[in-house]
Structure formats: structure tokens, C-alpha cells
Amino acid sequence: MVDLLAERSVIVSRETVRLWINRFGRHFADSIRTDRPKPNDKWHMDEAVITIGGKKFWLWRAIDTAGDVLDILVQARRHTKAAKRFFSRLVKQFGEPRVVVTDQLRSYAAAKREVAPGLDHWSHKGLNNRTENSHLPFRKREKTMQGFRSASGLQRFISVHSATRNDFFVPARRRYAQTIRYHRMVAIDAWKTASGIA
């Protein structure tokens, strides 16, 4: 970002860019999410561990079958209460899906019984590779940023990162040159609308 701005004779520090993201990122992400179509009715959910300051936290992630990230929540625990909090948050945003696919963590089944008892739940490690692969771009970004200083900072970052990545990421099945160009044009138009420069 700093280099892109420097090419246009705008000189800023990395700290300035970080402050801009903290101040405006959430607004842009919310605008992008508002304009996105409703996700499909099959969700994949998974959790991944991340260490911040020597303490373990859990990234609870949900995606739909198109690979779009629905939500990510940072929590200190990996138990039924945490699963219920994440599940309730998703249902409040998007309504109940037709089916949810998870790994074999029992907390998901317990949370589902309380939040959406009639929901079809598939629990099998082999079925959930889609979500586990969805963690990889975040892991690359985490390595580039050399970790995070706080759980709240991580939550702010991933809220913005996941929303913008949904627009700019091209699924593997659609990676033809013409499709990628069209997808990028649509993503840039969405970004312009969200940032108010359209």
C-alpha cells in the first residue's frame, strides 16, 4: 500500500496506513458485506488455533460452498459456549442454512441442538477440507505481518480482510484469464462503491 501510494507521489508511513485501516476498514467491510448476495444454504465451519503473546486463541471460521467467508470470530476458548456464540452470530446475520458441515468437535453438535435443532449437521473431518483450506490465506498474511499483538487487533484485521478478500478472490474453478479480468473489474467497482469514490 505504501509503495502504491508512493508511485502516485503520496508519501505516507506504514503506521499511517495502519491507522487508516483501524478507522475506516470496518466501515468499508460493512458496506461490502451489505452489497453481497445472500450466501448459499450449505455452510462449512472450522476453528484454528493462533498464539498471541504466548496465549492460545481460536479463530472460528464459517464459509459457504462458493468459498466466501461468512464470518470469523476470535475467542479464547474452544468449547460449547464458544461454538454456540459463533453459531448464534451466524444465524442472526444470515438466517438458518439447510446444512452445516463441521469436523468432529462435539461442541458443534451441542451448539446446534440449542440454536437450530432442526438443522441437518454433517460431522466428518474429510468433508471439511474446504474450510481448512480457507485458513491458508490468513496464515500467509499472519506470517507476513509477523503475528498480532492482541485479540481485539486480530478481530479488527480479519473482519476487514475476510470481507475484502471475498470480492477479490477468484475461485479455482473460475481461473480463466477473461474471467479473472471480469472478476477483478467487479471487485474494484464494489470497492469504489464501499469507499465512496464511485
Short mmCIF file of C-alpha atoms in Angstrom, two decimals:
data_model
loop_
_atom_site.label_atom_id
_atom_site.label_comp_id
_atom_site.label_asym_id
_atom_site.label_seq_id
_atom_site.Cartn_x
_atom_site.Cartn_y
_atom_site.Cartn_z
CA MET A 1 0.00 0.00 0.00
CA VAL A 2 2.78 2.44 0.95
CA ASP A 3 4.60 1.63 -2.32
CA LEU A 4 1.43 2.04 -4.40
CA LEU A 5 0.80 5.46 -2.89
CA ALA A 6 4.45 6.48 -3.36
CA GLU A 7 4.11 5.79 -7.11
CA ARG A 8 1.36 8.41 -7.11
CA SER A 9 3.52 10.92 -5.18
CA VAL A 10 1.61 10.36 -1.92
CA ILE A 11 4.17 9.76 0.84
CA VAL A 12 2.82 8.08 3.96
CA SER A 13 4.27 5.78 6.60
CA ARG A 14 3.11 2.24 7.31
CA GLU A 15 1.79 3.47 10.64
CA THR A 16 -0.47 5.94 8.83
CA VAL A 17 -1.88 3.15 6.68
CA ARG A 18 -2.48 1.05 9.81
CA LEU A 19 -4.38 3.93 11.44
CA TRP A 20 -6.47 4.41 8.29
CA ILE A 21 -7.39 0.72 8.35
CA ASN A 22 -8.35 0.90 12.03
CA ARG A 23 -10.50 3.96 11.41
CA PHE A 24 -12.16 3.21 8.05
CA GLY A 25 -11.69 -0.53 7.49
CA ARG A 26 -14.76 -1.64 9.43
CA HIS A 27 -16.96 0.81 7.51
CA PHE A 28 -15.67 -0.45 4.15
CA ALA A 29 -16.08 -4.09 5.18
CA ASP A 30 -19.67 -3.50 6.36
CA SER A 31 -20.52 -1.75 3.07
CA ILE A 32 -19.07 -4.63 1.06
CA ARG A 33 -20.98 -7.22 3.11
CA THR A 34 -24.25 -5.28 2.70
CA ASP A 35 -23.97 -5.37 -1.09
CA ARG A 36 -23.05 -9.04 -1.38
CA PRO A 37 -25.70 -11.58 -2.37
CA LYS A 38 -27.10 -13.89 0.29
CA PRO A 39 -24.83 -16.93 0.85
CA ASN A 40 -25.99 -20.35 -0.23
CA ASP A 41 -27.61 -22.72 2.25
CA LYS A 42 -24.68 -25.07 2.92
CA TRP A 43 -22.07 -23.84 5.38
CA HIS A 44 -18.70 -25.23 6.42
CA MET A 45 -17.40 -24.36 9.88
CA ASP A 46 -13.99 -24.89 11.45
CA GLU A 47 -11.70 -23.49 14.12
CA ALA A 48 -7.93 -22.89 14.08
CA VAL A 49 -5.54 -22.03 16.88
CA ILE A 50 -3.45 -18.86 16.90
CA THR A 51 -0.95 -17.73 19.54
CA ILE A 52 -0.84 -14.09 20.64
CA GLY A 53 1.64 -13.07 23.30
CA GLY A 54 2.16 -16.67 24.36
CA LYS A 55 -1.57 -17.27 24.86
CA LYS A 56 -3.75 -19.50 22.66
CA PHE A 57 -6.83 -18.13 20.93
CA TRP A 58 -9.21 -19.78 18.47
CA LEU A 59 -10.33 -18.46 15.10
CA TRP A 60 -13.85 -19.75 14.45
CA ARG A 61 -14.47 -19.56 10.70
CA ALA A 62 -17.55 -20.23 8.53
CA ILE A 63 -17.68 -20.28 4.74
CA ASP A 64 -20.31 -21.25 2.19
CA THR A 65 -19.83 -23.75 -0.63
CA ALA A 66 -18.71 -20.95 -3.00
CA GLY A 67 -15.72 -20.36 -0.69
CA ASP A 68 -16.92 -16.95 0.54
CA VAL A 69 -16.09 -16.27 4.19
CA LEU A 70 -19.32 -15.67 6.12
CA ASP A 71 -17.74 -14.67 9.42
CA ILE A 72 -14.66 -15.16 11.60
CA LEU A 73 -14.72 -14.78 15.37
CA VAL A 74 -11.71 -14.75 17.72
CA GLN A 75 -12.42 -16.50 21.02
CA ALA A 76 -10.28 -17.57 23.94
CA ARG A 77 -11.90 -20.99 24.30
CA ARG A 78 -12.87 -23.97 22.18
CA HIS A 79 -15.93 -25.34 23.97
CA THR A 80 -19.72 -25.50 23.62
CA LYS A 81 -20.32 -21.94 24.84
CA ALA A 82 -17.88 -20.58 22.25
CA ALA A 83 -19.44 -22.69 19.48
CA LYS A 84 -22.92 -21.53 20.49
CA ARG A 85 -21.81 -17.87 20.45
CA PHE A 86 -20.39 -18.26 16.94
CA PHE A 87 -23.36 -20.27 15.64
CA SER A 88 -25.88 -17.75 17.05
CA ARG A 89 -23.96 -14.88 15.47
CA LEU A 90 -24.09 -16.55 12.05
CA VAL A 91 -27.80 -17.39 12.24
CA LYS A 92 -28.58 -13.82 13.33
CA GLN A 93 -26.73 -12.44 10.27
CA PHE A 94 -27.83 -14.88 7.57
CA GLY A 95 -30.71 -16.99 8.91
CA GLU A 96 -30.57 -20.77 9.24
CA PRO A 97 -28.81 -22.74 6.49
CA ARG A 98 -30.04 -26.06 5.11
CA VAL A 99 -26.96 -27.97 6.26
CA VAL A 100 -23.77 -27.34 8.25
CA VAL A 101 -20.55 -29.33 7.74
CA THR A 102 -18.04 -29.44 10.61
CA ASP A 103 -15.18 -31.54 11.89
CA GLN A 104 -15.77 -33.94 14.78
CA LEU A 105 -15.57 -31.39 17.59
CA ARG A 106 -18.55 -32.24 19.82
CA SER A 107 -19.16 -28.61 20.72
CA TYR A 108 -20.71 -28.02 17.29
CA ALA A 109 -23.40 -30.67 17.81
CA ALA A 110 -24.22 -29.33 21.28
CA ALA A 111 -24.44 -25.75 19.98
CA LYS A 112 -26.60 -26.83 17.03
CA ARG A 113 -29.08 -28.56 19.36
CA GLU A 114 -29.59 -25.28 21.25
CA VAL A 115 -29.50 -22.77 18.38
CA ALA A 116 -31.05 -24.68 15.44
CA PRO A 117 -32.25 -28.15 16.48
CA GLY A 118 -33.87 -28.96 13.09
CA LEU A 119 -30.73 -28.24 11.10
CA ASP A 120 -29.00 -31.02 9.12
CA HIS A 121 -25.48 -31.45 10.54
CA TRP A 122 -22.72 -33.43 8.85
CA SER A 123 -19.77 -34.09 11.12
CA HIS A 124 -16.77 -35.67 9.43
CA LYS A 125 -13.16 -34.50 9.16
CA GLY A 126 -12.82 -35.48 5.50
CA LEU A 127 -15.83 -33.39 4.45
CA ASN A 128 -14.48 -30.17 5.91
CA ASN A 129 -11.31 -29.65 3.86
CA ARG A 130 -12.90 -26.64 2.18
CA THR A 131 -12.84 -24.65 5.44
CA GLU A 132 -9.41 -25.87 6.46
CA ASN A 133 -8.07 -24.64 3.11
CA SER A 134 -9.80 -21.31 3.74
CA HIS A 135 -7.43 -20.74 6.69
CA LEU A 136 -4.36 -20.74 4.39
CA PRO A 137 -4.57 -17.13 3.06
CA PHE A 138 -4.86 -15.89 6.64
CA ARG A 139 -1.83 -17.96 7.69
CA LYS A 140 0.21 -16.37 4.86
CA ARG A 141 -0.89 -12.90 5.95
CA GLU A 142 -0.11 -13.71 9.59
CA LYS A 143 3.42 -14.72 8.62
CA THR A 144 3.89 -11.53 6.56
CA MET A 145 2.68 -9.38 9.47
CA GLN A 146 4.85 -11.33 11.95
CA GLY A 147 1.91 -12.12 14.20
CA PHE A 148 -0.59 -9.98 16.10
CA ARG A 149 -0.31 -8.05 19.36
CA SER A 150 -3.83 -8.51 20.72
CA ALA A 151 -7.01 -10.50 20.16
CA SER A 152 -9.01 -7.31 19.56
CA GLY A 153 -6.49 -6.16 16.94
CA LEU A 154 -6.72 -9.55 15.25
CA GLN A 155 -10.54 -9.38 15.22
CA ARG A 156 -10.44 -5.92 13.62
CA PHE A 157 -8.00 -7.11 10.98
CA ILE A 158 -9.79 -10.31 9.98
CA SER A 159 -13.18 -8.57 9.81
CA VAL A 160 -11.81 -6.29 7.09
CA HIS A 161 -9.51 -8.86 5.45
CA SER A 162 -12.20 -11.53 5.02
CA ALA A 163 -14.79 -9.11 3.57
CA THR A 164 -12.43 -7.58 1.00
CA ARG A 165 -10.86 -10.93 0.11
CA ASN A 166 -14.31 -12.33 -0.72
CA ASP A 167 -14.56 -9.77 -3.54
CA PHE A 168 -11.00 -10.05 -4.87
CA PHE A 169 -10.51 -13.82 -4.55
CA VAL A 170 -11.27 -15.85 -7.69
CA PRO A 171 -12.34 -19.47 -7.01
CA ALA A 172 -10.06 -22.11 -8.59
CA ARG A 173 -12.82 -23.40 -10.86
CA ARG A 174 -13.14 -19.95 -12.47
CA ARG A 175 -9.46 -19.08 -13.04
CA TYR A 176 -9.51 -18.34 -16.75
CA ALA A 177 -7.82 -15.11 -17.91
CA GLN A 178 -11.02 -13.45 -19.15
CA THR A 179 -12.98 -14.50 -16.06
CA ILE A 180 -10.24 -13.21 -13.75
CA ARG A 181 -10.24 -9.82 -15.50
CA TYR A 182 -14.02 -9.57 -15.27
CA HIS A 183 -13.99 -10.66 -11.61
CA ARG A 184 -11.33 -8.05 -10.81
CA MET A 185 -13.39 -5.30 -12.53
CA VAL A 186 -16.46 -6.23 -10.47
CA ALA A 187 -14.37 -6.28 -7.28
CA ILE A 188 -12.89 -2.84 -7.99
CA ASP A 189 -16.38 -1.43 -8.67
CA ALA A 190 -17.56 -2.88 -5.33
CA TRP A 191 -14.56 -1.34 -3.57
CA LYS A 192 -15.22 2.07 -5.16
CA THR A 193 -18.84 1.94 -4.02
CA ALA A 194 -17.85 0.94 -0.47
CA SER A 195 -15.20 3.66 -0.21
CA GLY A 196 -17.43 6.35 -1.71
CA ILE A 197 -15.25 7.16 -4.72
CA ALA A 198 -17.56 5.72 -7.38
#
